[in-house]
Amino acid sequence: MAAESRCVWLYAVTDDVAVPAADELTGVGAGVVRPLRAAGLAAIVGDVERREFGEAALRRNLEDLGWLERTARAHHAVIEAVGTRGPAVPMRLATVYNSDAGVLTMLRDRAPDFRAALSRLAACCEWGVKAYAAPAGPPEDPEGPAGRPGTAYLRQRRAQLTSRTNARQEATAGAQVVHAELSGLSVSARLYPPQAPGLSGQAAPMVLNAAYLVAKERAGEFAAAVDGLTRRHRSMRLGLTGPWPAYSFVGGPDADGAQR
Amino acid sequence: MTELSPAIGDQRIALVDLLDRVLAGGVVIAGEVTLSIAEVDLVTVSLRALVTSVSALAENQDDR
């Protein structure tokens, strides 16, 4: 039971075989990571300071990018470590309880859901695929640079915009083909909103931001399909990330595996 | 060309990809402490920080 000054951060739920050793990991807020066992399952938790992770503090801290990054990476690192030992159901960031007792009650209440999720995820990994519209080539200027400067500029600018629009439309259509093909190789798929150019770190617009739950034995086939799609669709650049813990396939109804 | 970024134990994971997953993915349970935070849109609250931090950069780049 955590003391009053502390609360309990929840990382993941596993079967109780996948539990990491007690002192093996440092978690969110530099807290020791430990298992809480009930109903044949283990909740992987860590103690965190209430003054940093209590409700009011969390609301404030979640808007601090440095804090958010440290916390997200620490949360992810623990889930990854658990996931290397066996299937794990990851929790959304900032799932915090007052005490161990609250976690144990939740674990018992939802045990059938967790067991179902663990068996569904056991042989799968999540892969991320993002597609960007490839940069449009330089616009053609049929009159050459000899025309009047103002007119030439306007014509060139219009051609540039048209070419960008066409490139983006072509890439968007390509993204649908990519998503359909990759969905066909996956147990389940989930679309995220495209990341804004500033956030993605890419100037080119993102036209696909998707996650796929893929059977482990089909991982090679999946990667090869991404390569093949990259070669066939010059209007896009594709990026593959992973394998990820199955964050995208344990949440709401749009991610429950019944989607396809 | 396909860019492969291993996610395991790797600091090269883009923060924005990680936030997509840890904020919009994962099992959503209203923890006792975070009961009311779960009701607001966690993604919106948190991504505000990210958006603010890159907006200057985006303004410079984005002439679309």
PDB file of C-alpha atoms in Angstrom:
ATOM      1  CA  MET A   1       0.000   0.000   0.000  1.00  0.00           C
ATOM      2  CA  ALA A   2       1.442   3.319  -1.009  1.00  0.00           C
ATOM      3  CA  ALA A   3       1.786   5.973   1.644  1.00  0.00           C
ATOM      4  CA  GLU A   4      -0.408   9.090   1.500  1.00  0.00           C
ATOM      5  CA  SER A   5       2.324  11.100  -0.154  1.00  0.00           C
ATOM      6  CA  ARG A   6       2.494   8.577  -2.961  1.00  0.00           C
ATOM      7  CA  CYS A   7       0.183   7.142  -5.545  1.00  0.00           C
ATOM      8  CA  VAL A   8       0.400   4.145  -7.862  1.00  0.00           C
ATOM      9  CA  TRP A   9       1.184   4.443 -11.555  1.00  0.00           C
ATOM     10  CA  LEU A  10      -0.095   1.598 -13.746  1.00  0.00           C
ATOM     11  CA  TYR A  11       1.990   0.519 -16.763  1.00  0.00           C
ATOM     12  CA  ALA A  12       0.598  -2.727 -18.059  1.00  0.00           C
ATOM     13  CA  VAL A  13      -1.166  -5.949 -17.211  1.00  0.00           C
ATOM     14  CA  THR A  14       0.474  -9.285 -17.992  1.00  0.00           C
ATOM     15  CA  ASP A  15      -0.036 -12.900 -17.173  1.00  0.00           C
ATOM     16  CA  ASP A  16       2.049 -13.370 -14.053  1.00  0.00           C
ATOM     17  CA  VAL A  17       4.831 -15.140 -15.923  1.00  0.00           C
ATOM     18  CA  ALA A  18       6.022 -12.013 -17.706  1.00  0.00           C
ATOM     19  CA  VAL A  19       6.760 -10.058 -14.549  1.00  0.00           C
ATOM     20  CA  PRO A  20      10.179  -8.346 -14.542  1.00  0.00           C
ATOM     21  CA  ALA A  21      12.482  -8.672 -11.505  1.00  0.00           C
ATOM     22  CA  ALA A  22      11.741  -6.115  -8.806  1.00  0.00           C
ATOM     23  CA  ASP A  23      14.889  -4.015  -9.086  1.00  0.00           C
ATOM     24  CA  GLU A  24      15.340  -4.464 -12.802  1.00  0.00           C
ATOM     25  CA  LEU A  25      13.595  -1.330 -13.966  1.00  0.00           C
ATOM     26  CA  THR A  26      13.312   2.320 -13.112  1.00  0.00           C
ATOM     27  CA  GLY A  27       9.970   3.685 -14.011  1.00  0.00           C
ATOM     28  CA  VAL A  28       8.111   6.961 -14.250  1.00  0.00           C
ATOM     29  CA  GLY A  29       9.259   9.482 -11.626  1.00  0.00           C
ATOM     30  CA  ALA A  30      12.306   7.240 -10.948  1.00  0.00           C
ATOM     31  CA  GLY A  31       9.969   4.891  -9.111  1.00  0.00           C
ATOM     32  CA  VAL A  32      10.718   1.214  -8.532  1.00  0.00           C
ATOM     33  CA  VAL A  33       8.592  -1.028 -10.746  1.00  0.00           C
ATOM     34  CA  ARG A  34       6.804  -3.940  -9.085  1.00  0.00           C
ATOM     35  CA  PRO A  35       3.999  -6.408  -9.786  1.00  0.00           C
ATOM     36  CA  LEU A  36       0.631  -6.642  -8.046  1.00  0.00           C
ATOM     37  CA  ARG A  37      -0.852 -10.101  -8.519  1.00  0.00           C
ATOM     38  CA  ALA A  38      -4.490 -11.140  -8.590  1.00  0.00           C
ATOM     39  CA  ALA A  39      -6.716 -13.496 -10.576  1.00  0.00           C
ATOM     40  CA  GLY A  40      -3.737 -15.120 -12.294  1.00  0.00           C
ATOM     41  CA  LEU A  41      -2.653 -11.757 -13.704  1.00  0.00           C
ATOM     42  CA  ALA A  42      -0.074  -9.184 -12.723  1.00  0.00           C
ATOM     43  CA  ALA A  43      -0.502  -5.419 -12.840  1.00  0.00           C
ATOM     44  CA  ILE A  44       2.892  -3.799 -13.353  1.00  0.00           C
ATOM     45  CA  VAL A  45       2.918  -0.660 -11.201  1.00  0.00           C
ATOM     46  CA  GLY A  46       5.297   1.875  -9.719  1.00  0.00           C
ATOM     47  CA  ASP A  47       5.039   4.273  -6.795  1.00  0.00           C
ATOM     48  CA  VAL A  48       5.089   7.936  -7.747  1.00  0.00           C
ATOM     49  CA  GLU A  49       4.981  11.133  -5.703  1.00  0.00           C
ATOM     50  CA  ARG A  50       1.548  12.608  -5.324  1.00  0.00           C
ATOM     51  CA  ARG A  51       2.925  16.143  -5.510  1.00  0.00           C
ATOM     52  CA  GLU A  52       4.115  15.401  -9.060  1.00  0.00           C
ATOM     53  CA  PHE A  53       1.555  12.822 -10.226  1.00  0.00           C
ATOM     54  CA  GLY A  54      -1.576  13.721  -8.274  1.00  0.00           C
ATOM     55  CA  GLU A  55      -4.502  15.067 -10.238  1.00  0.00           C
ATOM     56  CA  ALA A  56      -3.760  18.793 -10.079  1.00  0.00           C
ATOM     57  CA  ALA A  57      -0.059  18.250 -10.715  1.00  0.00           C
ATOM     58  CA  LEU A  58      -0.762  15.941 -13.655  1.00  0.00           C
ATOM     59  CA  ARG A  59      -3.001  18.475 -15.333  1.00  0.00           C
ATOM     60  CA  ARG A  60      -0.216  21.021 -15.102  1.00  0.00           C
ATOM     61  CA  ASN A  61       2.639  18.689 -15.973  1.00  0.00           C
ATOM     62  CA  LEU A  62       0.965  17.137 -19.020  1.00  0.00           C
ATOM     63  CA  GLU A  63       1.289  20.526 -20.699  1.00  0.00           C
ATOM     64  CA  ASP A  64       5.014  20.692 -20.013  1.00  0.00           C
ATOM     65  CA  LEU A  65       6.695  19.115 -23.004  1.00  0.00           C
ATOM     66  CA  GLY A  66       9.906  18.176 -21.189  1.00  0.00           C
ATOM     67  CA  TRP A  67       7.959  16.444 -18.430  1.00  0.00           C
ATOM     68  CA  LEU A  68       5.655  14.797 -20.938  1.00  0.00           C
ATOM     69  CA  GLU A  69       8.567  13.415 -22.947  1.00  0.00           C
ATOM     70  CA  ARG A  70      10.404  12.043 -19.884  1.00  0.00           C
ATOM     71  CA  THR A  71       7.220  10.477 -18.592  1.00  0.00           C
ATOM     72  CA  ALA A  72       6.125   9.013 -21.928  1.00  0.00           C
ATOM     73  CA  ARG A  73       9.568   7.493 -22.543  1.00  0.00           C
ATOM     74  CA  ALA A  74       9.753   6.032 -19.031  1.00  0.00           C
ATOM     75  CA  HIS A  75       6.232   4.586 -19.365  1.00  0.00           C
ATOM     76  CA  HIS A  76       7.140   3.115 -22.754  1.00  0.00           C
ATOM     77  CA  ALA A  77      10.467   1.672 -21.509  1.00  0.00           C
ATOM     78  CA  VAL A  78       8.747  -0.301 -18.758  1.00  0.00           C
ATOM     79  CA  ILE A  79       6.066  -1.605 -21.127  1.00  0.00           C
ATOM     80  CA  GLU A  80       8.753  -2.652 -23.638  1.00  0.00           C
ATOM     81  CA  ALA A  81      10.699  -4.474 -20.932  1.00  0.00           C
ATOM     82  CA  VAL A  82       7.595  -6.318 -19.792  1.00  0.00           C
ATOM     83  CA  GLY A  83       6.736  -7.092 -23.406  1.00  0.00           C
ATOM     84  CA  THR A  84      10.058  -8.814 -24.040  1.00  0.00           C
ATOM     85  CA  ARG A  85       9.028 -11.461 -21.479  1.00  0.00           C
ATOM     86  CA  GLY A  86       5.557 -12.143 -22.717  1.00  0.00           C
ATOM     87  CA  PRO A  87       2.332 -10.554 -23.878  1.00  0.00           C
ATOM     88  CA  ALA A  88       1.446  -7.327 -22.121  1.00  0.00           C
ATOM     89  CA  VAL A  89      -1.598  -5.108 -22.267  1.00  0.00           C
ATOM     90  CA  PRO A  90      -0.314  -1.515 -22.126  1.00  0.00           C
ATOM     91  CA  MET A  91      -2.198   1.156 -20.213  1.00  0.00           C
ATOM     92  CA  ARG A  92      -2.760   4.660 -21.453  1.00  0.00           C
ATOM     93  CA  LEU A  93      -0.312   7.195 -20.062  1.00  0.00           C
ATOM     94  CA  ALA A  94      -1.302   8.635 -16.684  1.00  0.00           C
ATOM     95  CA  THR A  95      -3.468   5.853 -15.276  1.00  0.00           C
ATOM     96  CA  VAL A  96      -2.931   6.524 -11.573  1.00  0.00           C
ATOM     97  CA  TYR A  97      -4.446   4.979  -8.435  1.00  0.00           C
ATOM     98  CA  ASN A  98      -4.494   6.071  -4.806  1.00  0.00           C
ATOM     99  CA  SER A  99      -3.341   2.711  -3.542  1.00  0.00           C
ATOM    100  CA  ASP A 100      -2.528  -0.889  -4.429  1.00  0.00           C
ATOM    101  CA  ALA A 101      -6.004  -1.877  -3.251  1.00  0.00           C
ATOM    102  CA  GLY A 102      -7.624   0.117  -6.064  1.00  0.00           C
ATOM    103  CA  VAL A 103      -5.424  -1.536  -8.694  1.00  0.00           C
ATOM    104  CA  LEU A 104      -6.148  -5.021  -7.326  1.00  0.00           C
ATOM    105  CA  THR A 105      -9.900  -4.424  -7.351  1.00  0.00           C
ATOM    106  CA  MET A 106      -9.730  -3.228 -10.951  1.00  0.00           C
ATOM    107  CA  LEU A 107      -7.586  -6.225 -11.902  1.00  0.00           C
ATOM    108  CA  ARG A 108     -10.106  -8.698 -10.446  1.00  0.00           C
ATOM    109  CA  ASP A 109     -13.086  -6.892 -11.967  1.00  0.00           C
ATOM    110  CA  ARG A 110     -11.624  -6.823 -15.445  1.00  0.00           C
ATOM    111  CA  ALA A 111      -9.701 -10.099 -15.404  1.00  0.00           C
ATOM    112  CA  PRO A 112     -11.706 -11.734 -18.239  1.00  0.00           C
ATOM    113  CA  ASP A 113     -11.105  -8.717 -20.509  1.00  0.00           C
ATOM    114  CA  PHE A 114      -7.397  -8.749 -19.776  1.00  0.00           C
ATOM    115  CA  ARG A 115      -7.129 -12.493 -20.379  1.00  0.00           C
ATOM    116  CA  ALA A 116      -8.905 -12.138 -23.702  1.00  0.00           C
ATOM    117  CA  ALA A 117      -6.618  -9.271 -24.728  1.00  0.00           C
ATOM    118  CA  LEU A 118      -3.474 -11.146 -23.662  1.00  0.00           C
ATOM    119  CA  SER A 119      -4.376 -14.203 -25.675  1.00  0.00           C
ATOM    120  CA  ARG A 120      -5.218 -12.063 -28.704  1.00  0.00           C
ATOM    121  CA  LEU A 121      -1.888 -10.199 -28.524  1.00  0.00           C
ATOM    122  CA  ALA A 122       0.326 -13.173 -27.689  1.00  0.00           C
ATOM    123  CA  ALA A 123       1.480 -13.905 -31.224  1.00  0.00           C
ATOM    124  CA  CYS A 124       1.339 -10.363 -32.627  1.00  0.00           C
ATOM    125  CA  CYS A 125       3.286  -7.131 -32.825  1.00  0.00           C
ATOM    126  CA  GLU A 126       2.223  -3.635 -33.716  1.00  0.00           C
ATOM    127  CA  TRP A 127       3.877  -1.862 -36.650  1.00  0.00           C
ATOM    128  CA  GLY A 128       3.501   1.783 -37.575  1.00  0.00           C
ATOM    129  CA  VAL A 129       3.367   3.007 -41.153  1.00  0.00           C
ATOM    130  CA  LYS A 130       3.397   6.650 -42.139  1.00  0.00           C
ATOM    131  CA  ALA A 131       3.190   7.966 -45.673  1.00  0.00           C
ATOM    132  CA  TYR A 132       4.177  11.421 -46.864  1.00  0.00           C
ATOM    133  CA  ALA A 133       3.377  13.003 -50.187  1.00  0.00           C
ATOM    134  CA  ALA A 134       6.641  13.011 -52.113  1.00  0.00           C
ATOM    135  CA  PRO A 135       7.874  16.543 -52.849  1.00  0.00           C
ATOM    136  CA  ALA A 136       6.549  17.753 -56.200  1.00  0.00           C
ATOM    137  CA  GLY A 137       9.166  18.203 -58.906  1.00  0.00           C
ATOM    138  CA  PRO A 138      10.064  21.700 -60.117  1.00  0.00           C
ATOM    139  CA  PRO A 139       7.149  23.258 -62.033  1.00  0.00           C
ATOM    140  CA  GLU A 140       7.519  23.562 -65.773  1.00  0.00           C
ATOM    141  CA  ASP A 141       7.475  27.039 -67.198  1.00  0.00           C
ATOM    142  CA  PRO A 142       6.651  26.795 -70.924  1.00  0.00           C
ATOM    143  CA  GLU A 143       7.513  30.444 -71.593  1.00  0.00           C
ATOM    144  CA  GLY A 144      10.863  30.215 -69.891  1.00  0.00           C
ATOM    145  CA  PRO A 145      12.338  32.934 -67.741  1.00  0.00           C
ATOM    146  CA  ALA A 146      12.177  35.507 -70.566  1.00  0.00           C
ATOM    147  CA  GLY A 147       8.579  36.620 -69.912  1.00  0.00           C
ATOM    148  CA  ARG A 148       7.745  39.684 -67.815  1.00  0.00           C
ATOM    149  CA  PRO A 149       9.003  39.026 -64.292  1.00  0.00           C
ATOM    150  CA  GLY A 150       5.662  39.606 -62.521  1.00  0.00           C
ATOM    151  CA  THR A 151       3.651  37.427 -64.896  1.00  0.00           C
ATOM    152  CA  ALA A 152       6.296  34.754 -64.915  1.00  0.00           C
ATOM    153  CA  TYR A 153       6.312  34.698 -61.154  1.00  0.00           C
ATOM    154  CA  LEU A 154       2.537  34.389 -60.933  1.00  0.00           C
ATOM    155  CA  ARG A 155       2.437  31.675 -63.561  1.00  0.00           C
ATOM    156  CA  GLN A 156       5.217  29.802 -61.868  1.00  0.00           C
ATOM    157  CA  ARG A 157       3.569  30.153 -58.476  1.00  0.00           C
ATOM    158  CA  ARG A 158       0.241  28.884 -59.851  1.00  0.00           C
ATOM    159  CA  ALA A 159       1.985  25.917 -61.486  1.00  0.00           C
ATOM    160  CA  GLN A 160       3.732  25.221 -58.216  1.00  0.00           C
ATOM    161  CA  LEU A 161       0.468  25.216 -56.268  1.00  0.00           C
ATOM    162  CA  THR A 162      -1.297  23.044 -58.852  1.00  0.00           C
ATOM    163  CA  SER A 163       1.572  20.626 -58.891  1.00  0.00           C
ATOM    164  CA  ARG A 164       1.511  20.438 -55.087  1.00  0.00           C
ATOM    165  CA  THR A 165      -2.228  19.866 -55.041  1.00  0.00           C
ATOM    166  CA  ASN A 166      -1.959  17.124 -57.671  1.00  0.00           C
ATOM    167  CA  ALA A 167       0.917  15.484 -55.848  1.00  0.00           C
ATOM    168  CA  ARG A 168      -1.052  15.508 -52.644  1.00  0.00           C
ATOM    169  CA  GLN A 169      -4.171  14.061 -54.281  1.00  0.00           C
ATOM    170  CA  GLU A 170      -2.122  11.346 -55.907  1.00  0.00           C
ATOM    171  CA  ALA A 171      -0.436  10.564 -52.593  1.00  0.00           C
ATOM    172  CA  THR A 172      -3.778  10.474 -50.766  1.00  0.00           C
ATOM    173  CA  ALA A 173      -5.121   7.984 -53.301  1.00  0.00           C
ATOM    174  CA  GLY A 174      -1.915   5.983 -52.940  1.00  0.00           C
ATOM    175  CA  ALA A 175      -2.330   5.973 -49.161  1.00  0.00           C
ATOM    176  CA  GLN A 176      -5.679   4.222 -49.543  1.00  0.00           C
ATOM    177  CA  VAL A 177      -4.056   1.507 -51.643  1.00  0.00           C
ATOM    178  CA  VAL A 178      -1.270   1.118 -49.080  1.00  0.00           C
ATOM    179  CA  HIS A 179      -3.723   0.897 -46.203  1.00  0.00           C
ATOM    180  CA  ALA A 180      -5.877  -1.673 -47.996  1.00  0.00           C
ATOM    181  CA  GLU A 181      -2.912  -3.887 -48.847  1.00  0.00           C
ATOM    182  CA  LEU A 182      -1.329  -3.693 -45.389  1.00  0.00           C
ATOM    183  CA  SER A 183      -4.687  -4.251 -43.678  1.00  0.00           C
ATOM    184  CA  GLY A 184      -4.932  -7.463 -45.661  1.00  0.00           C
ATOM    185  CA  LEU A 185      -1.717  -8.715 -44.045  1.00  0.00           C
ATOM    186  CA  SER A 186      -2.796  -7.684 -40.543  1.00  0.00           C
ATOM    187  CA  VAL A 187      -4.970  -9.040 -37.781  1.00  0.00           C
ATOM    188  CA  SER A 188      -6.256  -5.533 -37.188  1.00  0.00           C
ATOM    189  CA  ALA A 189      -5.575  -1.962 -38.282  1.00  0.00           C
ATOM    190  CA  ARG A 190      -6.052   1.467 -36.805  1.00  0.00           C
ATOM    191  CA  LEU A 191      -5.801   4.887 -38.406  1.00  0.00           C
ATOM    192  CA  TYR A 192      -4.437   7.859 -36.479  1.00  0.00           C
ATOM    193  CA  PRO A 193      -4.916  11.433 -37.626  1.00  0.00           C
ATOM    194  CA  PRO A 194      -2.015  12.501 -39.868  1.00  0.00           C
ATOM    195  CA  GLN A 195       0.624  14.414 -37.923  1.00  0.00           C
ATOM    196  CA  ALA A 196       0.939  18.092 -38.771  1.00  0.00           C
ATOM    197  CA  PRO A 197       4.086  18.900 -40.799  1.00  0.00           C
ATOM    198  CA  GLY A 198       5.633  20.728 -37.839  1.00  0.00           C
ATOM    199  CA  LEU A 199       5.079  17.757 -35.532  1.00  0.00           C
ATOM    200  CA  SER A 200       6.204  15.041 -37.926  1.00  0.00           C
ATOM    201  CA  GLY A 201       9.507  16.797 -38.533  1.00  0.00           C
ATOM    202  CA  GLN A 202       8.819  16.515 -42.269  1.00  0.00           C
ATOM    203  CA  ALA A 203       7.905  19.390 -44.534  1.00  0.00           C
ATOM    204  CA  ALA A 204       5.867  17.080 -46.780  1.00  0.00           C
ATOM    205  CA  PRO A 205       2.239  16.527 -45.794  1.00  0.00           C
ATOM    206  CA  MET A 206       1.484  13.217 -44.108  1.00  0.00           C
ATOM    207  CA  VAL A 207      -1.203  11.280 -45.939  1.00  0.00           C
ATOM    208  CA  LEU A 208      -1.282   8.114 -43.815  1.00  0.00           C
ATOM    209  CA  ASN A 209      -0.598   7.505 -40.117  1.00  0.00           C
ATOM    210  CA  ALA A 210      -1.598   3.941 -39.367  1.00  0.00           C
ATOM    211  CA  ALA A 211      -0.906   1.114 -36.959  1.00  0.00           C
ATOM    212  CA  TYR A 212      -1.170  -2.557 -37.883  1.00  0.00           C
ATOM    213  CA  LEU A 213      -1.375  -5.568 -35.609  1.00  0.00           C
ATOM    214  CA  VAL A 214       0.618  -8.235 -37.412  1.00  0.00           C
ATOM    215  CA  ALA A 215       1.183 -11.886 -36.540  1.00  0.00           C
ATOM    216  CA  LYS A 216       4.836 -12.339 -35.573  1.00  0.00           C
ATOM    217  CA  GLU A 217       5.417 -14.949 -38.271  1.00  0.00           C
ATOM    218  CA  ARG A 218       4.182 -12.490 -40.908  1.00  0.00           C
ATOM    219  CA  ALA A 219       6.449  -9.605 -39.832  1.00  0.00           C
ATOM    220  CA  GLY A 220       8.892 -10.249 -42.686  1.00  0.00           C
ATOM    221  CA  GLU A 221       6.117 -10.439 -45.222  1.00  0.00           C
ATOM    222  CA  PHE A 222       4.672  -7.197 -43.871  1.00  0.00           C
ATOM    223  CA  ALA A 223       8.009  -5.349 -44.137  1.00  0.00           C
ATOM    224  CA  ALA A 224       8.479  -6.699 -47.665  1.00  0.00           C
ATOM    225  CA  ALA A 225       5.009  -5.427 -48.581  1.00  0.00           C
ATOM    226  CA  VAL A 226       5.921  -1.958 -47.321  1.00  0.00           C
ATOM    227  CA  ASP A 227       9.055  -2.068 -49.479  1.00  0.00           C
ATOM    228  CA  GLY A 228       7.086  -3.197 -52.508  1.00  0.00           C
ATOM    229  CA  LEU A 229       4.499  -0.449 -52.022  1.00  0.00           C
ATOM    230  CA  THR A 230       7.269   2.118 -51.705  1.00  0.00           C
ATOM    231  CA  ARG A 231       8.644   1.055 -55.075  1.00  0.00           C
ATOM    232  CA  ARG A 232       5.259   1.052 -56.794  1.00  0.00           C
ATOM    233  CA  HIS A 233       4.011   4.397 -55.461  1.00  0.00           C
ATOM    234  CA  ARG A 234       6.444   7.142 -56.357  1.00  0.00           C
ATOM    235  CA  SER A 235       3.978   9.778 -55.197  1.00  0.00           C
ATOM    236  CA  MET A 236       4.674   8.851 -51.563  1.00  0.00           C
ATOM    237  CA  ARG A 237       7.446   8.191 -49.150  1.00  0.00           C
ATOM    238  CA  LEU A 238       6.680   5.447 -46.606  1.00  0.00           C
ATOM    239  CA  GLY A 239       8.158   5.056 -43.157  1.00  0.00           C
ATOM    240  CA  LEU A 240       7.909   1.897 -41.069  1.00  0.00           C
ATOM    241  CA  THR A 241       8.302   1.941 -37.265  1.00  0.00           C
ATOM    242  CA  GLY A 242       8.221  -0.881 -34.782  1.00  0.00           C
ATOM    243  CA  PRO A 243       7.745  -3.406 -33.482  1.00  0.00           C
ATOM    244  CA  TRP A 244       5.700  -1.549 -30.875  1.00  0.00           C
ATOM    245  CA  PRO A 245       3.845  -2.836 -27.851  1.00  0.00           C
ATOM    246  CA  ALA A 246       0.241  -3.193 -28.965  1.00  0.00           C
ATOM    247  CA  TYR A 247      -0.811   0.276 -27.775  1.00  0.00           C
ATOM    248  CA  SER A 248      -3.155   0.784 -30.672  1.00  0.00           C
ATOM    249  CA  PHE A 249      -5.083  -2.466 -30.287  1.00  0.00           C
ATOM    250  CA  VAL A 250      -6.220  -2.611 -26.693  1.00  0.00           C
ATOM    251  CA  GLY A 251      -8.286   0.544 -26.462  1.00  0.00           C
ATOM    252  CA  GLY A 252     -11.747   1.453 -27.627  1.00  0.00           C
ATOM    253  CA  PRO A 253     -14.151  -0.191 -30.064  1.00  0.00           C
ATOM    254  CA  ASP A 254     -12.187   1.084 -33.053  1.00  0.00           C
ATOM    255  CA  ALA A 255      -9.198  -0.973 -31.950  1.00  0.00           C
ATOM    256  CA  ASP A 256     -10.648  -4.186 -30.646  1.00  0.00           C
ATOM    257  CA  GLY A 257      -9.669  -6.451 -33.493  1.00  0.00           C
ATOM    258  CA  ALA A 258     -13.234  -6.685 -34.747  1.00  0.00           C
ATOM    259  CA  GLN A 259     -12.578  -3.793 -37.071  1.00  0.00           C
ATOM    260  CA  ARG A 260     -11.758  -5.987 -40.004  1.00  0.00           C
TER     261      ARG A 260
ATOM    262  CA  MET B   1      13.051   3.964 -49.685  1.00  0.00           C
ATOM    263  CA  THR B   2      11.682   2.626 -46.444  1.00  0.00           C
ATOM    264  CA  GLU B   3      12.980   4.087 -43.215  1.00  0.00           C
ATOM    265  CA  LEU B   4      13.057   1.501 -40.460  1.00  0.00           C
ATOM    266  CA  SER B   5      13.125   2.802 -36.900  1.00  0.00           C
ATOM    267  CA  PRO B   6      13.428   0.080 -34.273  1.00  0.00           C
ATOM    268  CA  ALA B   7      11.190   0.865 -31.332  1.00  0.00           C
ATOM    269  CA  ILE B   8      12.886  -1.354 -28.791  1.00  0.00           C
ATOM    270  CA  GLY B   9      14.930   0.535 -26.221  1.00  0.00           C
ATOM    271  CA  ASP B  10      15.653   3.205 -28.752  1.00  0.00           C
ATOM    272  CA  GLN B  11      15.817   6.917 -28.098  1.00  0.00           C
ATOM    273  CA  ARG B  12      15.358   7.538 -31.810  1.00  0.00           C
ATOM    274  CA  ILE B  13      11.654   6.875 -31.477  1.00  0.00           C
ATOM    275  CA  ALA B  14      10.037  10.118 -32.528  1.00  0.00           C
ATOM    276  CA  LEU B  15       8.247  11.667 -29.581  1.00  0.00           C
ATOM    277  CA  VAL B  16       5.237  12.397 -31.746  1.00  0.00           C
ATOM    278  CA  ASP B  17       4.895   8.710 -32.712  1.00  0.00           C
ATOM    279  CA  LEU B  18       5.194   7.699 -29.080  1.00  0.00           C
ATOM    280  CA  LEU B  19       2.596  10.242 -27.982  1.00  0.00           C
ATOM    281  CA  ASP B  20       0.180   9.028 -30.668  1.00  0.00           C
ATOM    282  CA  ARG B  21       0.326   5.668 -28.938  1.00  0.00           C
ATOM    283  CA  VAL B  22       0.644   6.340 -25.220  1.00  0.00           C
ATOM    284  CA  LEU B  23      -1.984   9.088 -25.263  1.00  0.00           C
ATOM    285  CA  ALA B  24      -4.463   7.777 -27.815  1.00  0.00           C
ATOM    286  CA  GLY B  25      -3.724   4.064 -27.380  1.00  0.00           C
ATOM    287  CA  GLY B  26      -3.413   1.802 -24.381  1.00  0.00           C
ATOM    288  CA  VAL B  27      -6.213   0.484 -22.230  1.00  0.00           C
ATOM    289  CA  VAL B  28      -8.278   3.354 -20.932  1.00  0.00           C
ATOM    290  CA  ILE B  29      -9.214   2.853 -17.316  1.00  0.00           C
ATOM    291  CA  ALA B  30     -10.178   5.790 -15.178  1.00  0.00           C
ATOM    292  CA  GLY B  31      -7.543   5.483 -12.445  1.00  0.00           C
ATOM    293  CA  GLU B  32      -8.729   6.772  -9.067  1.00  0.00           C
ATOM    294  CA  VAL B  33      -6.445   9.774  -9.228  1.00  0.00           C
ATOM    295  CA  THR B  34      -6.947  10.469 -12.903  1.00  0.00           C
ATOM    296  CA  LEU B  35     -10.687   9.918 -12.983  1.00  0.00           C
ATOM    297  CA  SER B  36     -11.527  13.403 -14.176  1.00  0.00           C
ATOM    298  CA  ILE B  37      -8.470  13.716 -16.407  1.00  0.00           C
ATOM    299  CA  ALA B  38      -9.718  10.701 -18.323  1.00  0.00           C
ATOM    300  CA  GLU B  39     -12.898  12.625 -19.004  1.00  0.00           C
ATOM    301  CA  VAL B  40     -11.162  15.496 -20.695  1.00  0.00           C
ATOM    302  CA  ASP B  41      -9.358  14.709 -23.883  1.00  0.00           C
ATOM    303  CA  LEU B  42      -5.910  13.740 -22.679  1.00  0.00           C
ATOM    304  CA  VAL B  43      -4.554  13.960 -26.182  1.00  0.00           C
ATOM    305  CA  THR B  44      -5.730  17.525 -26.585  1.00  0.00           C
ATOM    306  CA  VAL B  45      -4.391  18.627 -23.229  1.00  0.00           C
ATOM    307  CA  SER B  46      -0.988  17.108 -23.768  1.00  0.00           C
ATOM    308  CA  LEU B  47      -0.489  17.814 -27.429  1.00  0.00           C
ATOM    309  CA  ARG B  48      -1.079  21.484 -26.716  1.00  0.00           C
ATOM    310  CA  ALA B  49       2.420  21.494 -25.245  1.00  0.00           C
ATOM    311  CA  LEU B  50       3.846  19.870 -28.332  1.00  0.00           C
ATOM    312  CA  VAL B  51       1.994  22.127 -30.724  1.00  0.00           C
ATOM    313  CA  THR B  52       3.107  25.229 -28.860  1.00  0.00           C
ATOM    314  CA  SER B  53       6.713  24.132 -28.916  1.00  0.00           C
ATOM    315  CA  VAL B  54       6.822  23.561 -32.646  1.00  0.00           C
ATOM    316  CA  SER B  55       4.482  26.292 -33.823  1.00  0.00           C
ATOM    317  CA  ALA B  56       7.295  28.775 -34.424  1.00  0.00           C
ATOM    318  CA  LEU B  57       9.121  26.211 -36.538  1.00  0.00           C
ATOM    319  CA  ALA B  58       5.937  25.333 -38.402  1.00  0.00           C
ATOM    320  CA  GLU B  59       5.204  28.972 -39.178  1.00  0.00           C
ATOM    321  CA  ASN B  60       8.619  29.362 -40.752  1.00  0.00           C
ATOM    322  CA  GLN B  61       8.314  26.211 -42.826  1.00  0.00           C
ATOM    323  CA  ASP B  62       4.687  26.334 -43.746  1.00  0.00           C
ATOM    324  CA  ASP B  63       4.093  28.565 -46.720  1.00  0.00           C
ATOM    325  CA  ARG B  64       1.271  26.391 -48.007  1.00  0.00           C
TER     326      ARG B  64
END
